Amino acid sequence: MAVITYRDALNQALVEEMERDPDVFLMGEEVGVYNGAYKVSKGLLDRFGDMRVVDTPITELGFAGLGIGAAMVGLRPVIEFMTWNFSMLAMDQVWNSAAKLLSMSAGQFKIPVTFRGPNGAALQLAAQHSQALEAVYAHFPGLKIVTPGTPADAKGLLKASIRDDDPVCFFEGEMLYNIKGEVPEDEDFVIPLGVADLKREGSDVSIITHGKMINLVLQAAQQLEKEGISADVLDLRTLRPLDVDAILRTVAKTNRVVLVEEGWPYSGITATIAAIIQEEAFDHLDAPVLRVTQADVPMPYAKGLERLAKPSVELILEKVNRVLYR
Amino acid sequence: MADTKTKKGKADRPAPHDFPSSPETPPQDPAWEQEGKPDLTPEERMQGLPQEKLRRMMRDMLLGRRFEEKAAEAYAVAKIGGFCHLYIGQEAVAVGGIHTLRDGDYVMTAYREHVHALQMGAHPNAVMAELYGRKDGMSGGKGGSMHMFSKEHNYLGGHGIVGGQIPLALGVAWKIKYRGEDRVMQVYLGEAAVNQGAFHESLNMAALWKLPLVVIVENNRFGMGTAWERASSLYDISQKASAYAMPSAVADGMDVLDVYRVVKPAVDRARSGGGPTLIEARTYRFVGHSMSDPVSGVYRTKEEVEEEKLNDPIRIYANFLAEQGILSQEELEKMDEEVKAISEAAAEFADKSPEPSPEELYRDVYANEDVAGRLFFDGRN
Ligand SMILES: Cc1ncc(C[n+]2csc(CCOP(=O)(O)OP(=O)(O)O)c2C)c(N)n1
């Protein structure tokens, strides 16, 4: 298997799906001539031409809606948000139309659109440019929510998202584009939506996470191993559909759970998972479920404050120690 | 002036006051010179402004330039982080525009905002300290380059979402009318923001209710890497105002006096209850979109940037003032030394200003913290 970056894995997925299906097209700000603000779409304009790789004005609501309308009548648009921070201008289209058209039309209109782009904080970009927004999107039934944390997952899940007949919100980690990993070259390498991945086997504690945070959690797990604690690390990979069975399996195995997410805690993903565990696996718990999230504040610009606000390996270790009563 | 240029087709292009309005004839390679600007005598250009003010405009543009050159240096050695969008090349717009205002008037802009903040009277030390993310910065280090605010100076901030500031500015103009105040709201935006729905919704309401709003589009031709003619079906921004029955005008954004000439009547009209105006200032950015972008790239050539730099608003204005006997070469150099020293001192000040303390993390998230329930839920505070 080739070792490639997260960015190139996404690029491969786009190329393969666009080759496979002429109804797939990519649209967004700077995706064409500029090769993508984060270079995910590098080379695609040359390869597929300007009806399939389309630069838009800065009009998030307009081009997101365009993607939904085109999907209603048979195309399979991939709509890039330069970052998910800017998707908020398009929320009405995604929440009120994409999420609900199938249901409102009693199944007449499928919406096979994929919205994708970088998500979460980068470095010192301050409050309006540093937001992990998957939890808000996950709130809406009708949307599928995908959060790959590794290059292979990025490729396999993007291919599955594009092939899926529902609207998919695909959250890439803004800091992940340069990370490398082994990625299958097989054109039919598709990771089904709704299947979590046990990224590391352990028996003392379960750490459950998704997206960019998997990399932080694996570092924490390594550190724990040095201290003689073995962690079961579950990467959810998709948040809707959610692999509840995998969650219940790891809880039954270790009886202690720490949940980690990049976003805010209130109404967050970890809040939902904690509730599910409490409802469906209470008898397996030997300790309260604990969570690590970003601080419950808008992200500050100053370097030191930003560091404090983000989830960290130290915070994960602290919570693990608490569920182990160490 | 265009005839001396060798670039293909340049001489055939329409003058700025004469752009085609219909999408059938979009200019593919637009003229950016101000051939259509009225031919004014030096006296007319100076509009009877006192010499002190004319010199002050020079000094303000120069400060903007030197300050940002210093910021670029600091960015290069990682004293400034994140996104940092410089205004180099566009100084005539904020300086000419804000010079038309009085104390009490308001200004709001997007993320390319250092010069607007300085022009509204923010201390260079506070601007630089904000860039450094320090306690003495305009936003206590929490905002950075894109989010500077100064209530004291009626500077209502830098906003990071393209078009997001325009409805806010509408609200400020609403308040002025609501309270019957003798004030004006000036909002600055890039040309790319004009395509956002927020722009159209706001202009409609501003015109409908005759709000005291002056909308200044800083058309530097590019939204990141997308040239205006690739993003808008209508080339002439000033014509967009016609959809809202709003007066509009075009200014040479490389000429501080032309910006003043065009903006001043709009400010006067707003103040006297005549309603809003849309102004397009045609300018050019000499640097990359942000610090991490190259100056040129796939969307424009190095040659184009070099050619546009011949139009440097600072040099052109310095020459004009020299010709009019208002500012000698010697005085200009002295002025330059002065603003360089200010920028240097700002960097030293920022360097010495402390980092915000950890307790700052939860400060100012809510104005009223004295409530019965809990406000924060991360288990850290
Ligand atoms: C809603 C939104 N979409 C995308 C972006 C990313 N972005 C930041 S600046 C920019 C270009 C804006 O160009 P313009 O408004 O002309 O201002 P200029 O940078 O030229 O001053 C883009 C696309 C953003 N900040 N907000």
CSV table of N, CA and C in Angstrom, one decimal, chain A residues 223-320:
chain,number,residue,atom,x,y,z
A,223,GLN,N,1.1,6.9,25.8
A,223,GLN,CA,1.6,7.3,27.1
A,223,GLN,C,1.1,6.4,28.3
A,224,LEU,N,-0.2,6.1,28.2
A,224,LEU,CA,-0.8,5.2,29.2
A,224,LEU,C,-0.1,3.9,29.2
A,225,GLU,N,0.2,3.4,28.1
A,225,GLU,CA,0.9,2.0,28.0
A,225,GLU,C,2.2,2.0,28.8
A,226,LYS,N,2.9,3.2,28.7
A,226,LYS,CA,4.1,3.3,29.5
A,226,LYS,C,3.9,3.2,30.9
A,227,GLU,N,2.7,3.6,31.3
A,227,GLU,CA,2.3,3.6,32.7
A,227,GLU,C,1.6,2.3,33.1
A,228,GLY,N,1.6,1.4,32.1
A,228,GLY,CA,1.0,0.0,32.4
A,228,GLY,C,-0.5,0.0,32.3
A,229,ILE,N,-1.1,1.0,31.6
A,229,ILE,CA,-2.6,1.0,31.4
A,229,ILE,C,-2.9,0.7,29.9
A,230,SER,N,-3.8,-0.2,29.7
A,230,SER,CA,-4.0,-0.5,28.3
A,230,SER,C,-5.4,0.1,27.9
A,231,ALA,N,-5.4,0.9,26.9
A,231,ALA,CA,-6.6,1.6,26.5
A,231,ALA,C,-7.2,1.0,25.2
A,232,ASP,N,-8.5,0.8,25.2
A,232,ASP,CA,-9.2,0.4,24.0
A,232,ASP,C,-9.6,1.7,23.3
A,233,VAL,N,-9.1,2.0,22.1
A,233,VAL,CA,-9.4,3.2,21.4
A,233,VAL,C,-10.4,3.0,20.2
A,234,LEU,N,-11.5,3.6,20.4
A,234,LEU,CA,-12.6,3.4,19.4
A,234,LEU,C,-12.7,4.7,18.6
A,235,ASP,N,-12.5,4.6,17.3
A,235,ASP,CA,-12.8,5.8,16.4
A,235,ASP,C,-14.1,5.6,15.7
A,236,LEU,N,-15.0,6.5,16.0
A,236,LEU,CA,-16.4,6.3,15.5
A,236,LEU,C,-16.5,6.4,14.0
A,237,ARG,N,-15.7,7.3,13.4
A,237,ARG,CA,-15.6,7.5,12.0
A,237,ARG,C,-16.8,8.2,11.4
A,238,THR,N,-18.0,7.7,11.7
A,238,THR,CA,-19.2,8.4,11.3
A,238,THR,C,-20.1,8.6,12.5
A,239,LEU,N,-20.8,9.7,12.6
A,239,LEU,CA,-21.6,10.0,13.7
A,239,LEU,C,-23.1,9.8,13.5
A,240,ARG,N,-23.5,9.8,12.2
A,240,ARG,CA,-24.8,9.3,11.8
A,240,ARG,C,-24.5,8.7,10.5
A,241,PRO,N,-24.7,7.4,10.2
A,241,PRO,CA,-25.2,6.5,11.2
A,241,PRO,C,-24.1,6.2,12.3
A,242,LEU,N,-24.5,5.9,13.5
A,242,LEU,CA,-23.6,5.7,14.6
A,242,LEU,C,-23.5,4.2,15.0
A,243,ASP,N,-22.3,3.7,15.1
A,243,ASP,CA,-22.0,2.3,15.4
A,243,ASP,C,-22.2,2.1,16.9
A,244,VAL,N,-23.4,2.0,17.4
A,244,VAL,CA,-23.7,1.9,18.8
A,244,VAL,C,-23.2,0.5,19.3
A,245,ASP,N,-23.3,-0.5,18.5
A,245,ASP,CA,-22.9,-1.8,18.9
A,245,ASP,C,-21.4,-1.8,19.3
A,246,ALA,N,-20.6,-1.1,18.5
A,246,ALA,CA,-19.2,-1.0,18.8
A,246,ALA,C,-18.9,-0.3,20.1
A,247,ILE,N,-19.7,0.8,20.3
A,247,ILE,CA,-19.6,1.5,21.6
A,247,ILE,C,-20.0,0.6,22.8
A,248,LEU,N,-21.0,-0.2,22.6
A,248,LEU,CA,-21.5,-1.0,23.7
A,248,LEU,C,-20.4,-2.1,24.0
A,249,ARG,N,-19.8,-2.6,22.9
A,249,ARG,CA,-18.8,-3.7,23.0
A,249,ARG,C,-17.6,-3.2,23.9
A,250,THR,N,-17.1,-2.0,23.5
A,250,THR,CA,-15.9,-1.6,24.2
A,250,THR,C,-16.3,-1.3,25.7
A,251,VAL,N,-17.5,-0.7,25.9
A,251,VAL,CA,-17.9,-0.4,27.3
A,251,VAL,C,-18.0,-1.7,28.1
A,252,ALA,N,-18.5,-2.8,27.5
A,252,ALA,CA,-18.7,-4.0,28.2
A,252,ALA,C,-17.3,-4.7,28.5
A,253,LYS,N,-16.4,-4.4,27.6
A,253,LYS,CA,-15.0,-4.9,27.8
A,253,LYS,C,-14.3,-4.2,28.9
A,254,THR,N,-14.3,-2.9,29.0
A,254,THR,CA,-13.4,-2.2,29.9
A,254,THR,C,-14.1,-1.6,31.1
A,255,ASN,N,-15.4,-1.4,31.0
A,255,ASN,CA,-16.3,-0.8,32.1
A,255,ASN,C,-15.9,0.6,32.5
A,256,ARG,N,-15.0,1.2,31.7
A,256,ARG,CA,-14.6,2.6,32.1
A,256,ARG,C,-14.5,3.4,30.8
A,257,VAL,N,-15.1,4.6,30.7
A,257,VAL,CA,-15.1,5.3,29.5
A,257,VAL,C,-14.7,6.8,29.6
A,258,VAL,N,-13.8,7.2,28.7
A,258,VAL,CA,-13.6,8.6,28.5
A,258,VAL,C,-13.9,9.0,27.0
A,259,LEU,N,-14.7,10.0,26.9
A,259,LEU,CA,-15.1,10.5,25.5
A,259,LEU,C,-14.3,11.7,25.2
A,260,VAL,N,-13.9,11.8,23.9
A,260,VAL,CA,-13.1,13.0,23.5
A,260,VAL,C,-13.7,13.6,22.2
A,261,GLU,N,-13.9,14.9,22.2
A,261,GLU,CA,-14.3,15.6,21.0
A,261,GLU,C,-13.6,16.9,20.9
A,262,GLU,N,-13.5,17.4,19.7
A,262,GLU,CA,-12.8,18.7,19.5
A,262,GLU,C,-13.8,19.9,19.7
A,263,GLY,N,-15.0,19.6,19.6
A,263,GLY,CA,-16.0,20.7,19.7
A,263,GLY,C,-16.4,21.1,21.1
A,264,TRP,N,-17.4,21.9,21.2
A,264,TRP,CA,-17.9,22.4,22.6
A,264,TRP,C,-18.7,21.2,23.3
A,265,PRO,N,-18.7,21.3,24.6
A,265,PRO,CA,-19.3,20.2,25.4
A,265,PRO,C,-20.9,20.3,25.4
A,266,TYR,N,-21.4,21.5,25.4
A,266,TYR,CA,-22.9,21.6,25.6
A,266,TYR,C,-23.6,21.2,24.4
A,267,SER,N,-24.5,20.2,24.5
A,267,SER,CA,-25.2,19.6,23.3
A,267,SER,C,-24.2,19.1,22.3
A,268,GLY,N,-23.0,18.6,22.8
A,268,GLY,CA,-22.0,18.1,21.9
A,268,GLY,C,-22.2,16.6,21.6
A,269,ILE,N,-21.3,16.1,20.7
A,269,ILE,CA,-21.4,14.7,20.4
A,269,ILE,C,-21.1,13.8,21.6
A,270,THR,N,-20.2,14.2,22.4
A,270,THR,CA,-19.9,13.4,23.6
A,270,THR,C,-21.0,13.4,24.6
A,271,ALA,N,-21.8,14.5,24.6
A,271,ALA,CA,-23.0,14.5,25.5
A,271,ALA,C,-24.0,13.4,25.0
A,272,THR,N,-24.1,13.3,23.7
A,272,THR,CA,-25.1,12.3,23.2
A,272,THR,C,-24.6,10.9,23.5
A,273,ILE,N,-23.3,10.7,23.2
A,273,ILE,CA,-22.7,9.3,23.4
A,273,ILE,C,-22.8,8.9,24.9
A,274,ALA,N,-22.5,9.9,25.8
A,274,ALA,CA,-22.6,9.6,27.2
A,274,ALA,C,-24.1,9.2,27.6
A,275,ALA,N,-25.0,9.9,27.0
A,275,ALA,CA,-26.4,9.5,27.3
A,275,ALA,C,-26.8,8.1,26.7
A,276,ILE,N,-26.3,7.8,25.6
A,276,ILE,CA,-26.5,6.5,25.0
A,276,ILE,C,-25.9,5.4,25.9
A,277,ILE,N,-24.7,5.6,26.3
A,277,ILE,CA,-24.1,4.6,27.2
A,277,ILE,C,-24.9,4.5,28.5
A,278,GLN,N,-25.3,5.6,29.0
A,278,GLN,CA,-26.0,5.5,30.3
A,278,GLN,C,-27.4,4.8,30.1
A,279,GLU,N,-28.0,5.0,28.9
A,279,GLU,CA,-29.3,4.4,28.7
A,279,GLU,C,-29.1,2.9,28.4
A,280,GLU,N,-28.0,2.5,27.6
A,280,GLU,CA,-28.0,1.2,27.1
A,280,GLU,C,-26.9,0.3,27.7
A,281,ALA,N,-26.0,0.9,28.6
A,281,ALA,CA,-25.0,0.0,29.1
A,281,ALA,C,-24.6,0.4,30.6
A,282,PHE,N,-25.6,0.9,31.2
A,282,PHE,CA,-25.4,1.4,32.6
A,282,PHE,C,-24.8,0.3,33.5
A,283,ASP,N,-25.3,-0.9,33.4
A,283,ASP,CA,-24.9,-2.0,34.2
A,283,ASP,C,-23.4,-2.3,34.0
A,284,HIS,N,-22.8,-1.9,32.9
A,284,HIS,CA,-21.4,-2.3,32.6
A,284,HIS,C,-20.5,-1.3,33.3
A,285,LEU,N,-21.0,-0.2,33.7
A,285,LEU,CA,-20.1,0.9,34.1
A,285,LEU,C,-19.5,0.7,35.6
A,286,ASP,N,-18.2,0.9,35.7
A,286,ASP,CA,-17.6,0.9,37.0
A,286,ASP,C,-17.2,2.3,37.5
A,287,ALA,N,-17.4,3.3,36.6
A,287,ALA,CA,-17.1,4.7,36.9
A,287,ALA,C,-18.0,5.6,36.1
A,288,PRO,N,-18.2,6.8,36.5
A,288,PRO,CA,-18.9,7.7,35.6
A,288,PRO,C,-18.2,8.0,34.3
A,289,VAL,N,-19.0,8.2,33.3
A,289,VAL,CA,-18.4,8.5,32.0
A,289,VAL,C,-17.8,9.9,32.0
A,290,LEU,N,-16.6,10.1,31.6
A,290,LEU,CA,-16.0,11.5,31.6
A,290,LEU,C,-15.7,11.9,30.2
A,291,ARG,N,-15.7,13.3,30.0
A,291,ARG,CA,-15.5,13.8,28.7
A,291,ARG,C,-14.4,14.8,28.6
A,292,VAL,N,-13.7,14.9,27.5
A,292,VAL,CA,-12.8,15.9,27.2
A,292,VAL,C,-13.3,16.7,25.9
A,293,THR,N,-13.4,18.0,26.0
A,293,THR,CA,-13.8,18.8,24.9
A,293,THR,C,-13.0,20.0,24.8
A,294,GLN,N,-13.3,20.9,23.9
A,294,GLN,CA,-12.7,22.2,23.9
A,294,GLN,C,-13.3,23.0,25.1
A,295,ALA,N,-12.6,24.0,25.5
A,295,ALA,CA,-13.2,24.9,26.6
A,295,ALA,C,-14.5,25.4,26.1
A,296,ASP,N,-15.4,25.7,27.0
A,296,ASP,CA,-16.8,26.2,26.6
A,296,ASP,C,-16.8,27.7,26.3
A,297,VAL,N,-15.9,28.1,25.4
A,297,VAL,CA,-15.8,29.5,25.1
A,297,VAL,C,-15.5,29.7,23.6
A,298,PRO,N,-15.7,30.9,23.0
A,298,PRO,CA,-15.3,31.1,21.7
A,298,PRO,C,-13.7,31.0,21.7
A,299,MET,N,-13.2,30.5,20.6
A,299,MET,CA,-11.7,30.3,20.6
A,299,MET,C,-10.9,31.6,20.6
A,300,PRO,N,-10.0,31.8,21.6
A,300,PRO,CA,-9.2,33.0,21.6
A,300,PRO,C,-8.1,33.0,20.6
A,301,TYR,N,-7.6,34.1,20.2
A,301,TYR,CA,-6.4,34.2,19.3
A,301,TYR,C,-5.1,33.9,20.0
A,302,ALA,N,-4.9,34.5,21.2
A,302,ALA,CA,-3.6,34.4,21.9
A,302,ALA,C,-3.2,33.0,22.0
A,303,LYS,N,-1.9,32.8,21.7
A,303,LYS,CA,-1.4,31.4,21.7
A,303,LYS,C,-1.6,30.6,22.9
A,304,GLY,N,-1.3,31.2,24.1
A,304,GLY,CA,-1.4,30.5,25.3
A,304,GLY,C,-2.8,30.1,25.7
A,305,LEU,N,-3.7,31.1,25.4
A,305,LEU,CA,-5.1,30.9,25.7
A,305,LEU,C,-5.7,29.8,24.8
A,306,GLU,N,-5.3,29.9,23.5
A,306,GLU,CA,-5.7,28.9,22.6
A,306,GLU,C,-5.3,27.5,23.0
A,307,ARG,N,-4.1,27.3,23.5
A,307,ARG,CA,-3.6,26.0,23.9
A,307,ARG,C,-4.5,25.5,25.1
A,308,LEU,N,-4.8,26.4,26.0
A,308,LEU,CA,-5.7,26.0,27.1
A,308,LEU,C,-7.1,25.6,26.7
A,309,ALA,N,-7.5,26.2,25.6
A,309,ALA,CA,-8.9,26.0,25.2
A,309,ALA,C,-9.1,24.7,24.4
A,310,LYS,N,-8.0,24.2,23.8
A,310,LYS,CA,-8.2,23.0,23.0
A,310,LYS,C,-8.1,21.8,23.9
A,311,PRO,N,-8.7,20.7,23.4
A,311,PRO,CA,-8.4,19.4,24.1
A,311,PRO,C,-6.9,19.1,24.0
A,312,SER,N,-6.4,18.4,25.0
A,312,SER,CA,-5.0,18.1,25.0
A,312,SER,C,-4.8,16.6,25.5
A,313,VAL,N,-3.6,16.1,25.2
A,313,VAL,CA,-3.2,14.8,25.7
A,313,VAL,C,-3.3,14.8,27.3
A,314,GLU,N,-2.8,15.9,27.9
A,314,GLU,CA,-2.8,16.0,29.4
A,314,GLU,C,-4.3,15.9,29.9
A,315,LEU,N,-5.2,16.6,29.2
A,315,LEU,CA,-6.6,16.5,29.7
A,315,LEU,C,-7.1,15.1,29.6
A,316,ILE,N,-6.8,14.4,28.5
A,316,ILE,CA,-7.2,13.0,28.3
A,316,ILE,C,-6.7,12.1,29.4
A,317,LEU,N,-5.4,12.3,29.7
A,317,LEU,CA,-4.7,11.5,30.7
A,317,LEU,C,-5.4,11.7,32.1
A,318,GLU,N,-5.7,13.0,32.3
A,318,GLU,CA,-6.3,13.3,33.6
A,318,GLU,C,-7.7,12.6,33.8
A,319,LYS,N,-8.4,12.6,32.7
A,319,LYS,CA,-9.8,12.0,32.8
A,319,LYS,C,-9.6,10.5,32.9
A,320,VAL,N,-8.7,9.9,32.2
A,320,VAL,CA,-8.5,8.5,32.2
A,320,VAL,C,-8.1,8.1,33.7
